[in-house]
Structures are given as structure tokens and as C-alpha cells.
Amino acid sequence: MSNEKNFALVDCNNFYASCEKIFQPNLNDKPVVILSNNDGCIIARSNEAKDLKIPMGAPYHQYRRMMEQNHVKAFSSNYTLYGDISSRVMQSLAMMAPNMEVYSIDEAFLRITEIENGDLIKFCADVRNNIQRWIGIPTSIGIAPTKTLAKMANTIAKKQGRKLIKKFSDNYNFACAKDHVFDLRDEQLRKKILEEFDLKDIWGISQASSSKLNRIGIYTALDLCNSNSRQVRSILGVVGERIVYELRGISCLGLQDISPRKSIMSSRSFGRKVTKKEELIEAISSYATRAHEKLKHQKSIAQAIHVYIRTNHFSINEAQYQNGITKSFARATDSLSEIIKMAREAINDIYQPDFNYKKAGIILLDLVPRNQVQENLLILDDAKKREKIEKLENAMSLVNQNLGRNTIFYAALGTKKNWAMQSNNRSPSYTTNIKEIPYVS
DNA sequence: TCTGGGGTCCTAGGACCC
DNA sequence: TCTGGGGTCCTAGGACCC
């Protein structure tokens, strides 16, 4: 057995669709899609929906009729549900492989050795079975010596890669594959896989970068692996150079510590066009409240905000305008009233009348842990006033935690919310008791 | 009628300093 | 007529990801 460290990438299959199916088992073999906010785009598809050739990211309205004819069930996105299922999956993974990194809502890298975990393919098959049995979410797992190769192994482990698995595992005397688990540790096998693997399907290589590489005669993952890394660096920068090494099996990307976010964003498209400044201020105050919630949750304070507004760039016949502004706080803050006040000023700065606005957003920037900030930054001239506000806002979040989001809120948010987005097909929050408000997620 | 939202990292270039 | 050069820090924007 080898003591060599390897990566396993665990990826939940069709995650959002799989979450909805847990609670509606009658949909198990049925096509299901999940829609973006405003029920605008298709952002997740079950295998059956993929078989119907419904593309990722497609506008819902273009496929609506086709989907009705094929009895495709469409859900509005329900991030409260997906977030909760995700944390259950991650906690279960952490029990089985403590050395892990949560990479996204539906993916995690595990660091594993044969010494600790025995036969790695069997270990991963067990992980997969457990997640399926405990939570009801199907996963695929790729094993390799680097993150980039583990991503690749994972791509193959998914259903779409079945052809590749068959092709190589059939006439290759190597036990590299079990159901939805694929092992890319063997170098000989790797060469064959890399030869077949498209550049743009490599983690970190977009279509644009892929085209640039084509121009210097690099077409497959194997070409890139064998290329001159300095030359790749001159085209794609250090990021590209790292990928070359990772493809060769030399690990450049380690597990990332779980660190608090460095920025927090909240933005939405409006359910209808918005022209009045007051409505924009209402909307941005509401988004600020949401962003602030996340800020408090990770116990950080923000040093600056960025606020932007824009018209609908798909409406080619309408006058277009977009603008954004970054504003710094005199001192870092986690006070909602200060954030809302600054956001309101930002809208005042960039608002232009006579445009139909479609979207607005706020980003809290340069976040630092609250406890790392020196006392004198928090307690200054108006310490009393700040303390009062803090008490008030702590009371507000307590009320909202217990009685549901937005039970109590600053008047700046408004109560009419004409701008609120549409969300007509949302499933209930089966696993959490947060009162659902359609425009926040 | 209807086209998502939330992140990270890297780089180039400007400002400033000695 | 000559008009440095190197270093650091910061920021906006690009690229990429899920």
C-alpha cells in the first residue's frame, strides 16, 4: 500500500434536481429542471431532462412549450433547501474523510492515502453508497494525484463519460472504474485518457483559452501536458502554467482552508422594469439587508461597498445605461444602518432618470474578521451611539431568526416591493423552518 | 411578456517614493 | 542638449468557476 497522498473529488450529480427529487420520489425517473431567480434561465437538469437536449443556461420561455409537451417538471430555485442538503452532505463526507475542502455547494475535495483508507476505489465506492443511503443524493467521485486530474477523473465518472470508461476499462487490464467512481492514478491509463480529453473540458481552461492554445498547435489535454510550460505561461499566465504541471501529476494546488469570504454579494434582476430612484433605493436596501445577514453570519466587518445598477441589455431597442460605484467606510463596519445609508448614497451618485432599470446589486468588500479589528477602530468618538445601534440590530436579528426573515426591517426597504422578482414554482423548505419570502434566497 | 447569482485569483498600469 | 530607474502598493477589470 502506498502512503502517497491523492485527491478525490466528490461531486453531487445534478445537485439541485436531485435535492427536489428527494422529497418527490414520484419524480425519480422523470425529467426535472431548476430555474434561476425570476424563473429566467434553466440552471440545473436531471439526466432525463439532459436526454431531452434541454441546454444548460437556456431561457425558460424558449423551452417552455417543449417542456410541457414532454411533461418536464420545472422548479423555481430554492437555495434554502439546497444549502441545507449541501451541509448534510459535507458533514457526512467530513466524518468519512476529515481532510477535506468544501469547494462549492455540491463538490468537495478529499485528501486520501491508501495507508489510511485502504483500497481507494473501494473507499470511494463506500463513500458514494453512504451519501446515497443517508441523504438520498447520488454522487460521482474521481481519484488522482492532483486536483486538476481529479476533476478530470470526476468528469469521466459521471454518466456522460461512460463511453470513455467502457472504452478504456474494457481493454485495459486495470481496475480503474466502479459505478460512478473513476481512478486516474495510473500513468499509462492517464496518457490514453488525456489524448481523448478536450481542452475546454479541463478545469480552468475556458473556450477562449482553448482557442488560444489551438493557435499554437495544442488541441488535446495530452498536447497541453506535453507542451512547453513557459510558452503556455506567456499565453495564459501562471494559472495556465500550473495546469500544465497538474496534468503531469505534479500537484500545485493544495486543499484550501475554510476561510471566511473576502466579499459578499447580493443582487437580483427585477420582476419588472424599474425607473424611479426610490424603488432602486428600496431594492438596494433589501439586498444590503441580505448581504448584511451573511456578513454577520461569518462574523466579519466590511471596509467598503460596491453598488451597481443597470438596464436590460437584452432590450436592444431601449436606451442602455449601467454604472457602479465603490465607496469606503470611514471605519470598517457591520452595522446594517450604516451599510444601508452608504448604499443609498451610492444610488444617489449613479442614478440617472428616464431609464428602465432591470438589475441592481451590492457587494460588501474588503471583509475582515470582526475580532481581528483593534478596539480603537470600533470604539471611538461616538462609542455610545454605536453601542445603541448595535444593541438594536442584535435585537432585530434575534426577532428575525425566531419569527422568520423580514419580520422586522428598516423602513428603507419599503413594503410594496413592486420590483420583487418572480418565483412561481418553488418547492417548500422541507428541511428548514425559515419563513419563506419569495425575493430572498 | 420572459435571458441568474455569487465567488476567487491574477494582471496591468497608475501613483508614489527614493 | 540633456530629462533615471527601480521598487512597492493599490485598484479596476479580466478571466474563470459553480
Short mmCIF file of C-alpha atoms (C1' of nucleotides) in Angstrom, two decimals:
data_model
loop_
_atom_site.label_atom_id
_atom_site.label_comp_id
_atom_site.label_asym_id
_atom_site.label_seq_id
_atom_site.Cartn_x
_atom_site.Cartn_y
_atom_site.Cartn_z
CA MET A 1 0.00 0.00 0.00
CA SER A 2 1.19 3.43 -0.82
CA ASN A 3 1.45 6.36 1.53
CA GLU A 4 1.14 8.76 -1.38
CA LYS A 5 -1.49 11.43 -0.95
CA ASN A 6 -4.16 11.63 -3.57
CA PHE A 7 -7.20 13.75 -4.18
CA ALA A 8 -10.73 12.51 -4.54
CA LEU A 9 -13.29 14.92 -5.94
CA VAL A 10 -16.83 14.15 -4.82
CA ASP A 11 -19.45 15.83 -7.00
CA CYS A 12 -23.20 15.55 -6.44
CA ASN A 13 -24.98 14.53 -9.62
CA ASN A 14 -27.43 17.14 -10.95
CA PHE A 15 -27.46 18.55 -7.44
CA TYR A 16 -30.45 20.92 -7.41
CA ALA A 17 -32.62 18.48 -9.34
CA SER A 18 -31.54 15.65 -7.02
CA CYS A 19 -32.50 17.76 -3.98
CA GLU A 20 -36.02 18.25 -5.31
CA LYS A 21 -36.32 14.54 -6.10
CA ILE A 22 -35.55 13.53 -2.51
CA PHE A 23 -38.90 14.93 -1.45
CA GLN A 24 -40.85 13.93 -4.53
CA PRO A 25 -39.78 10.35 -5.23
CA ASN A 26 -42.53 10.10 -7.82
CA LEU A 27 -40.27 12.25 -10.00
CA ASN A 28 -37.41 9.75 -9.80
CA ASP A 29 -37.29 8.74 -13.45
CA LYS A 30 -38.93 11.93 -14.69
CA PRO A 31 -37.30 14.94 -16.32
CA VAL A 32 -36.82 17.82 -13.87
CA VAL A 33 -35.26 21.27 -14.33
CA ILE A 34 -34.48 24.07 -11.90
CA LEU A 35 -34.97 27.70 -12.90
CA SER A 36 -32.87 30.70 -11.94
CA ASN A 37 -34.29 33.60 -9.97
CA ASN A 38 -37.16 35.26 -11.77
CA ASP A 39 -37.75 31.87 -13.40
CA GLY A 40 -35.48 33.17 -16.15
CA CYS A 41 -32.97 30.50 -17.10
CA ILE A 42 -32.61 26.77 -16.75
CA ILE A 43 -29.74 26.27 -14.31
CA ALA A 44 -29.94 22.58 -13.47
CA ARG A 45 -31.30 19.49 -15.18
CA SER A 46 -31.91 15.89 -14.22
CA ASN A 47 -30.46 13.21 -16.50
CA GLU A 48 -33.86 12.73 -18.11
CA ALA A 49 -34.00 16.47 -18.91
CA LYS A 50 -30.50 16.33 -20.36
CA ASP A 51 -31.61 13.43 -22.55
CA LEU A 52 -34.31 15.73 -23.93
CA LYS A 53 -31.50 18.04 -25.07
CA ILE A 54 -32.59 20.93 -22.86
CA PRO A 55 -29.43 23.02 -22.68
CA MET A 56 -27.84 24.48 -19.56
CA GLY A 57 -28.47 28.21 -19.13
CA ALA A 58 -31.20 28.38 -21.76
CA PRO A 59 -34.00 30.94 -21.33
CA TYR A 60 -37.01 29.17 -19.83
CA HIS A 61 -39.53 30.83 -22.15
CA GLN A 62 -37.82 29.38 -25.21
CA TYR A 63 -38.28 25.82 -23.94
CA ARG A 64 -41.50 26.17 -22.01
CA ARG A 65 -43.78 24.66 -24.63
CA MET A 66 -41.40 21.84 -25.45
CA MET A 67 -41.07 21.06 -21.77
CA GLU A 68 -44.80 20.98 -21.24
CA GLN A 69 -45.20 18.55 -24.12
CA ASN A 70 -42.60 16.27 -22.55
CA HIS A 71 -44.01 16.61 -19.03
CA VAL A 72 -40.85 18.19 -17.67
CA LYS A 73 -41.31 19.39 -14.10
CA ALA A 74 -39.86 22.88 -13.58
CA PHE A 75 -38.96 24.19 -10.12
CA SER A 76 -38.04 27.74 -9.13
CA SER A 77 -34.74 27.62 -7.32
CA ASN A 78 -34.94 27.04 -3.58
CA TYR A 79 -31.50 27.83 -2.20
CA THR A 80 -32.58 27.42 1.40
CA LEU A 81 -33.30 23.77 0.66
CA TYR A 82 -30.16 23.19 -1.44
CA GLY A 83 -27.93 24.85 1.15
CA ASP A 84 -29.31 22.64 3.88
CA ILE A 85 -28.93 19.42 1.88
CA SER A 86 -25.42 20.54 0.93
CA SER A 87 -24.34 20.96 4.54
CA ARG A 88 -25.67 17.50 5.36
CA VAL A 89 -23.62 16.02 2.51
CA MET A 90 -20.50 17.91 3.61
CA GLN A 91 -20.85 16.88 7.23
CA SER A 92 -21.19 13.26 6.20
CA LEU A 93 -18.10 13.50 4.00
CA ALA A 94 -16.14 15.06 6.84
CA MET A 95 -16.98 12.08 9.02
CA MET A 96 -15.51 9.70 6.46
CA ALA A 97 -12.56 11.84 5.32
CA PRO A 98 -11.70 14.62 7.77
CA ASN A 99 -9.03 16.05 5.48
CA MET A 100 -11.36 17.81 3.08
CA GLU A 101 -12.17 21.07 1.33
CA VAL A 102 -15.70 22.17 0.51
CA TYR A 103 -15.19 23.51 -2.99
CA SER A 104 -18.74 24.52 -3.91
CA ILE A 105 -22.30 23.84 -2.89
CA ASP A 106 -22.14 20.40 -4.50
CA GLU A 107 -18.43 19.48 -4.60
CA ALA A 108 -15.70 18.60 -2.14
CA PHE A 109 -12.07 17.54 -2.46
CA LEU A 110 -10.87 14.81 -0.12
CA ARG A 111 -7.20 14.14 0.63
CA ILE A 112 -6.75 10.40 0.97
CA THR A 113 -3.98 7.79 1.23
CA GLU A 114 -4.13 4.04 0.89
CA ILE A 115 -2.44 3.63 4.25
CA GLU A 116 -5.33 5.36 5.97
CA ASN A 117 -8.18 4.38 3.70
CA GLY A 118 -7.23 1.02 2.18
CA ASP A 119 -8.23 0.32 -1.41
CA LEU A 120 -9.11 3.83 -2.61
CA ILE A 121 -11.59 2.74 -5.22
CA LYS A 122 -13.45 0.68 -2.67
CA PHE A 123 -13.23 3.51 -0.15
CA CYS A 124 -14.79 5.95 -2.64
CA ALA A 125 -17.47 3.46 -3.62
CA ASP A 126 -18.37 3.21 0.07
CA VAL A 127 -18.46 7.00 0.42
CA ARG A 128 -20.76 7.17 -2.55
CA ASN A 129 -23.08 4.48 -1.21
CA ASN A 130 -23.25 6.10 2.20
CA ILE A 131 -24.16 9.53 0.84
CA GLN A 132 -26.84 7.90 -1.26
CA ARG A 133 -28.27 5.92 1.64
CA TRP A 134 -28.01 8.60 4.32
CA ILE A 135 -29.14 11.62 2.35
CA GLY A 136 -30.51 10.36 -0.93
CA ILE A 137 -28.10 12.30 -3.13
CA PRO A 138 -26.22 10.46 -5.91
CA THR A 139 -22.56 11.41 -6.39
CA SER A 140 -19.64 10.76 -8.72
CA ILE A 141 -16.05 10.52 -7.49
CA GLY A 142 -12.74 10.98 -9.32
CA ILE A 143 -9.37 9.92 -7.85
CA ALA A 144 -5.99 11.34 -8.97
CA PRO A 145 -2.68 12.76 -7.69
CA THR A 146 -3.67 16.39 -8.42
CA LYS A 147 -6.85 18.43 -8.16
CA THR A 148 -6.96 19.12 -11.90
CA LEU A 149 -6.67 15.40 -12.69
CA ALA A 150 -9.23 14.54 -10.00
CA LYS A 151 -11.64 16.94 -11.70
CA MET A 152 -10.96 15.15 -14.95
CA ALA A 153 -11.47 11.73 -13.37
CA ASN A 154 -14.73 13.01 -11.97
CA THR A 155 -15.93 14.18 -15.37
CA ILE A 156 -15.33 10.65 -16.62
CA ALA A 157 -17.06 9.13 -13.62
CA LYS A 158 -20.25 10.98 -14.46
CA LYS A 159 -22.72 9.40 -16.78
CA GLN A 160 -21.67 11.42 -19.77
CA GLY A 161 -18.23 9.85 -19.53
CA ARG A 162 -19.47 6.28 -19.55
CA LYS A 163 -18.32 5.77 -23.13
CA LEU A 164 -14.76 6.69 -22.16
CA ILE A 165 -14.82 4.40 -19.15
CA LYS A 166 -16.00 1.49 -21.22
CA LYS A 167 -13.51 2.13 -23.97
CA PHE A 168 -10.57 2.12 -21.60
CA SER A 169 -11.55 -0.23 -18.83
CA ASP A 170 -12.68 -2.97 -21.23
CA ASN A 171 -9.39 -3.49 -23.00
CA TYR A 172 -7.17 -2.23 -20.26
CA ASN A 173 -6.07 -4.58 -17.58
CA PHE A 174 -6.60 -2.15 -14.75
CA ALA A 175 -9.35 -1.83 -12.25
CA CYS A 176 -9.89 1.89 -12.67
CA ALA A 177 -13.62 2.13 -12.55
CA LYS A 178 -16.58 1.22 -10.43
CA ASP A 179 -20.03 2.64 -10.76
CA HIS A 180 -19.54 6.43 -10.78
CA VAL A 181 -16.03 6.15 -9.36
CA PHE A 182 -13.01 6.61 -11.61
CA ASP A 183 -9.34 6.33 -10.76
CA LEU A 184 -6.75 8.24 -12.79
CA ARG A 185 -3.64 7.37 -10.80
CA ASP A 186 -2.14 5.02 -13.37
CA GLU A 187 0.14 6.93 -15.74
CA GLN A 188 -0.35 4.70 -18.75
CA LEU A 189 -4.10 4.98 -18.47
CA ARG A 190 -3.81 8.71 -17.93
CA LYS A 191 -1.99 9.18 -21.21
CA LYS A 192 -4.77 7.47 -23.11
CA ILE A 193 -7.46 9.49 -21.35
CA LEU A 194 -5.64 12.79 -21.84
CA GLU A 195 -5.36 12.06 -25.54
CA GLU A 196 -9.15 11.88 -25.80
CA PHE A 197 -9.91 14.76 -23.45
CA ASP A 198 -10.99 18.09 -24.90
CA LEU A 199 -9.01 21.18 -23.84
CA LYS A 200 -12.06 23.22 -22.91
CA ASP A 201 -13.26 20.47 -20.58
CA ILE A 202 -10.16 20.85 -18.42
CA TRP A 203 -10.79 22.66 -15.13
CA GLY A 204 -9.59 26.25 -15.63
CA ILE A 205 -9.48 26.19 -19.44
CA SER A 206 -12.35 28.14 -20.97
CA GLN A 207 -13.43 28.09 -24.61
CA ALA A 208 -11.46 31.31 -25.19
CA SER A 209 -8.25 29.91 -23.71
CA SER A 210 -8.79 26.70 -25.61
CA SER A 211 -8.89 28.64 -28.91
CA LYS A 212 -5.69 30.48 -28.00
CA LEU A 213 -3.95 27.17 -27.37
CA ASN A 214 -5.25 25.77 -30.65
CA ARG A 215 -3.37 28.54 -32.41
CA ILE A 216 -0.05 27.17 -31.19
CA GLY A 217 -0.92 23.61 -32.09
CA ILE A 218 -2.30 22.39 -28.76
CA TYR A 219 -5.56 20.51 -29.22
CA THR A 220 -5.90 17.85 -26.55
CA ALA A 221 -5.18 17.59 -22.85
CA LEU A 222 -2.20 15.38 -23.77
CA ASP A 223 -0.81 18.12 -26.05
CA LEU A 224 -1.10 20.57 -23.17
CA CYS A 225 0.52 18.11 -20.76
CA ASN A 226 3.49 17.69 -23.11
CA SER A 227 3.75 21.37 -24.04
CA ASN A 228 6.39 23.90 -23.08
CA SER A 229 5.06 25.30 -19.82
CA ARG A 230 6.88 28.63 -20.30
CA GLN A 231 5.16 29.12 -23.62
CA VAL A 232 1.79 28.33 -22.06
CA ARG A 233 2.57 30.83 -19.33
CA SER A 234 3.14 33.55 -21.90
CA ILE A 235 -0.37 32.93 -23.23
CA LEU A 236 -2.44 32.03 -20.16
CA GLY A 237 -0.33 33.37 -17.30
CA VAL A 238 0.67 31.44 -14.19
CA VAL A 239 -2.77 29.89 -13.97
CA GLY A 240 -2.17 28.12 -17.29
CA GLU A 241 1.34 27.09 -16.34
CA ARG A 242 0.05 25.49 -13.17
CA ILE A 243 -2.47 23.47 -15.16
CA VAL A 244 0.36 22.01 -17.27
CA TYR A 245 2.14 20.79 -14.16
CA GLU A 246 -1.05 19.48 -12.62
CA LEU A 247 -1.76 17.47 -15.77
CA ARG A 248 1.71 15.92 -15.40
CA GLY A 249 0.76 14.74 -11.95
CA ILE A 250 2.73 17.41 -10.09
CA SER A 251 0.40 18.92 -7.52
CA CYS A 252 0.40 22.73 -7.42
CA LEU A 253 -3.00 23.24 -5.79
CA GLY A 254 -3.45 22.05 -2.23
CA LEU A 255 -6.54 21.82 -0.06
CA GLN A 256 -7.78 25.28 0.85
CA ASP A 257 -8.55 26.12 4.42
CA ILE A 258 -12.09 27.07 5.12
CA SER A 259 -11.69 30.81 5.25
CA PRO A 260 -14.34 33.48 5.54
CA ARG A 261 -15.43 35.19 2.35
CA LYS A 262 -13.48 38.22 1.23
CA SER A 263 -16.53 39.72 -0.41
CA ILE A 264 -20.26 39.17 -0.16
CA MET A 265 -22.65 39.97 -2.96
CA SER A 266 -26.39 40.32 -3.19
CA SER A 267 -28.03 41.23 -6.45
CA ARG A 268 -31.23 40.47 -8.30
CA SER A 269 -32.96 41.13 -11.54
CA PHE A 270 -36.27 42.88 -11.02
CA GLY A 271 -39.58 41.21 -11.71
CA ARG A 272 -40.43 44.16 -13.92
CA LYS A 273 -38.82 47.35 -15.13
CA VAL A 274 -37.98 49.95 -12.53
CA THR A 275 -37.42 53.63 -13.28
CA LYS A 276 -37.84 55.53 -10.00
CA LYS A 277 -34.90 56.26 -7.79
CA GLU A 278 -36.97 55.49 -4.70
CA GLU A 279 -37.64 51.98 -5.93
CA LEU A 280 -33.98 51.39 -6.62
CA ILE A 281 -33.20 52.53 -3.10
CA GLU A 282 -35.80 50.14 -1.71
CA ALA A 283 -34.35 47.29 -3.69
CA ILE A 284 -30.74 48.03 -2.80
CA SER A 285 -31.68 48.39 0.87
CA SER A 286 -33.26 44.98 0.71
CA TYR A 287 -30.19 43.43 -0.94
CA ALA A 288 -28.00 45.18 1.61
CA THR A 289 -30.04 43.54 4.35
CA ARG A 290 -29.46 40.13 2.79
CA ALA A 291 -25.73 40.75 2.34
CA HIS A 292 -25.51 42.02 5.90
CA GLU A 293 -27.11 38.82 7.15
CA LYS A 294 -24.31 36.82 5.53
CA LEU A 295 -21.73 39.28 6.86
CA LYS A 296 -22.93 38.80 10.43
CA HIS A 297 -23.10 35.07 9.95
CA GLN A 298 -19.41 34.84 9.16
CA LYS A 299 -18.58 37.41 11.87
CA SER A 300 -16.83 39.85 9.54
CA ILE A 301 -16.92 43.57 9.02
CA ALA A 302 -16.76 45.41 5.70
CA GLN A 303 -14.42 48.22 4.77
CA ALA A 304 -16.19 49.23 1.56
CA ILE A 305 -19.19 48.54 -0.65
CA HIS A 306 -19.76 48.50 -4.37
CA VAL A 307 -23.22 49.31 -5.70
CA TYR A 308 -24.29 48.95 -9.33
CA ILE A 309 -27.42 49.38 -11.41
CA ARG A 310 -28.10 48.50 -14.99
CA THR A 311 -30.78 48.41 -17.65
CA ASN A 312 -31.80 45.27 -19.53
CA HIS A 313 -29.05 44.62 -22.06
CA PHE A 314 -31.28 42.20 -23.94
CA SER A 315 -33.68 45.01 -24.88
CA ILE A 316 -31.79 46.27 -27.89
CA ASN A 317 -34.44 48.89 -28.65
CA GLU A 318 -34.18 50.60 -25.30
CA ALA A 319 -31.66 53.17 -24.15
CA GLN A 320 -28.93 51.44 -22.17
CA TYR A 321 -27.18 52.60 -19.03
CA GLN A 322 -25.06 50.92 -16.42
CA ASN A 323 -22.94 52.30 -13.69
CA GLY A 324 -21.39 51.27 -10.42
CA ILE A 325 -19.53 52.94 -7.62
CA THR A 326 -17.25 51.79 -4.82
CA LYS A 327 -17.46 53.64 -1.53
CA SER A 328 -15.28 53.16 1.54
CA PHE A 329 -16.43 53.42 5.12
CA ALA A 330 -14.54 55.79 7.38
CA ARG A 331 -14.14 52.73 9.54
CA ALA A 332 -14.96 49.10 8.93
CA THR A 333 -18.50 48.23 9.93
CA ASP A 334 -21.07 45.51 10.35
CA SER A 335 -23.89 47.90 11.10
CA LEU A 336 -26.88 47.45 8.83
CA SER A 337 -27.96 51.06 9.14
CA GLU A 338 -24.52 52.27 8.06
CA ILE A 339 -24.46 49.90 5.12
CA ILE A 340 -27.94 50.93 4.00
CA LYS A 341 -27.07 54.61 4.37
CA MET A 342 -23.96 54.21 2.24
CA ALA A 343 -25.85 52.13 -0.36
CA ARG A 344 -28.48 54.84 -0.58
CA GLU A 345 -25.80 57.47 -1.18
CA ALA A 346 -24.31 55.27 -3.88
CA ILE A 347 -27.64 55.06 -5.71
CA ASN A 348 -27.94 58.85 -5.44
CA ASP A 349 -24.50 59.14 -7.06
CA ILE A 350 -25.10 56.89 -10.04
CA TYR A 351 -28.85 57.12 -10.70
CA GLN A 352 -29.93 58.66 -14.00
CA PRO A 353 -33.63 59.30 -14.70
CA ASP A 354 -35.53 58.05 -17.75
CA PHE A 355 -34.04 54.58 -17.92
CA ASN A 356 -35.76 51.26 -17.40
CA TYR A 357 -33.62 49.50 -14.82
CA LYS A 358 -33.53 45.73 -14.75
CA LYS A 359 -30.99 44.85 -12.13
CA ALA A 360 -29.17 46.22 -9.11
CA GLY A 361 -26.63 44.79 -6.74
CA ILE A 362 -24.42 45.43 -3.76
CA ILE A 363 -21.07 43.86 -2.88
CA LEU A 364 -19.57 44.18 0.58
CA LEU A 365 -15.81 44.46 0.05
CA ASP A 366 -12.52 44.03 1.89
CA LEU A 367 -14.03 41.96 4.65
CA VAL A 368 -12.00 41.28 7.76
CA PRO A 369 -12.80 39.14 10.80
CA ARG A 370 -14.56 41.23 13.40
CA ASN A 371 -12.39 40.01 16.26
CA GLN A 372 -9.19 40.92 14.44
CA VAL A 373 -10.05 44.59 14.40
CA GLN A 374 -8.36 46.63 17.04
CA GLU A 375 -10.52 48.12 19.70
CA ASN A 376 -9.76 51.68 18.76
CA LEU A 377 -11.28 51.14 15.35
CA LEU A 378 -14.60 50.19 16.88
CA ILE A 379 -14.72 52.39 19.93
CA LEU A 380 -14.14 55.99 19.05
CA ASP A 381 -15.83 59.34 19.46
CA ASP A 382 -19.40 58.15 19.15
CA ALA A 383 -18.97 54.90 21.03
CA LYS A 384 -22.26 55.29 22.88
CA LYS A 385 -24.28 55.78 19.74
CA ARG A 386 -22.66 52.81 18.04
CA GLU A 387 -23.33 50.64 21.01
CA LYS A 388 -27.01 51.60 20.95
CA ILE A 389 -27.33 50.80 17.28
CA GLU A 390 -25.57 47.52 17.79
CA LYS A 391 -27.98 46.52 20.52
CA LEU A 392 -30.93 47.45 18.36
CA GLU A 393 -29.67 45.45 15.40
CA ASN A 394 -28.84 42.44 17.53
CA ALA A 395 -32.41 42.51 18.79
CA MET A 396 -33.69 42.78 15.23
CA SER A 397 -31.76 39.73 14.05
CA LEU A 398 -32.96 37.76 17.07
CA VAL A 399 -36.55 38.53 16.16
CA ASN A 400 -35.95 37.58 12.54
CA GLN A 401 -34.20 34.36 13.46
CA ASN A 402 -37.10 33.25 15.60
CA LEU A 403 -40.10 34.56 13.75
CA GLY A 404 -38.84 34.37 10.18
CA ARG A 405 -36.84 36.51 7.86
CA ASN A 406 -38.10 40.09 7.41
CA THR A 407 -40.48 40.01 10.35
CA ILE A 408 -38.86 43.29 11.30
CA PHE A 409 -36.79 45.53 9.00
CA TYR A 410 -35.66 49.06 8.28
CA ALA A 411 -38.29 51.24 6.64
CA ALA A 412 -35.89 51.93 3.78
CA LEU A 413 -36.76 48.51 2.40
CA GLY A 414 -40.32 49.59 1.66
CA THR A 415 -43.36 47.37 1.91
CA LYS A 416 -44.75 47.32 -1.60
CA LYS A 417 -41.79 45.73 -3.34
CA ASN A 418 -43.08 46.24 -6.86
CA TRP A 419 -39.62 45.34 -8.07
CA ALA A 420 -39.56 41.92 -6.42
CA MET A 421 -38.68 39.01 -8.63
CA GLN A 422 -40.99 36.25 -9.70
CA SER A 423 -40.72 32.76 -8.33
CA ASN A 424 -43.79 30.83 -9.28
CA ASN A 425 -42.77 27.19 -8.97
CA ARG A 426 -40.93 26.99 -5.72
CA SER A 427 -40.94 23.86 -3.57
CA PRO A 428 -41.46 24.18 0.20
CA SER A 429 -38.46 24.39 2.52
CA TYR A 430 -38.78 20.80 3.62
CA THR A 431 -35.82 20.73 5.95
CA THR A 432 -35.71 24.23 7.43
CA ASN A 433 -38.34 26.30 9.16
CA ILE A 434 -37.31 29.70 7.91
CA LYS A 435 -40.38 31.53 6.76
CA GLU A 436 -40.15 31.78 3.01
CA ILE A 437 -40.13 35.19 1.38
CA PRO A 438 -40.01 34.88 -2.39
CA TYR A 439 -37.47 37.59 -3.17
CA VAL A 440 -34.71 36.46 -0.85
CA SER A 441 -32.75 33.28 -1.19
"C1'" DT B 1 -44.20 39.42 -21.88
"C1'" DC B 2 -39.91 36.28 -20.38
"C1'" DT B 3 -32.49 35.90 -20.72
"C1'" DG B 4 -29.31 34.06 -12.84
"C1'" DG B 5 -26.40 34.96 -8.88
"C1'" DG B 6 -22.15 34.64 -6.14
"C1'" DG B 7 -17.50 33.98 -5.76
"C1'" DT B 8 -11.87 33.83 -6.40
"C1'" DC B 9 -7.46 34.93 -8.30
"C1'" DC B 10 -4.34 37.32 -11.40
"C1'" DT B 11 -2.53 41.18 -14.06
"C1'" DA B 12 -1.52 45.60 -15.94
"C1'" DG B 13 -0.96 50.07 -15.08
"C1'" DG B 14 -1.04 54.24 -12.26
"C1'" DA B 15 0.58 56.65 -8.12
"C1'" DC B 16 4.10 57.37 -5.26
"C1'" DC B 17 8.64 57.09 -3.24
"C1'" DC B 18 13.70 57.23 -3.07
"C1'" DT C 1 21.22 69.29 -25.27
"C1'" DC C 2 20.15 66.66 -21.51
"C1'" DT C 3 15.16 64.78 -18.97
"C1'" DG C 4 16.75 57.66 -14.35
"C1'" DG C 5 15.33 53.62 -12.82
"C1'" DG C 6 13.75 50.61 -9.61
"C1'" DG C 7 10.68 49.30 -6.06
"C1'" DT C 8 6.05 48.94 -3.67
"C1'" DC C 9 1.29 49.45 -3.12
"C1'" DC C 10 -3.26 49.84 -4.78
"C1'" DT C 11 -7.07 49.30 -7.89
"C1'" DA C 12 -10.00 48.18 -11.78
"C1'" DG C 13 -11.02 44.91 -14.73
"C1'" DG C 14 -10.46 40.43 -16.88
"C1'" DA C 15 -10.90 35.51 -16.71
"C1'" DC C 16 -12.69 31.63 -14.85
"C1'" DC C 17 -15.54 28.80 -11.89
"C1'" DC C 18 -20.01 26.66 -9.89
#
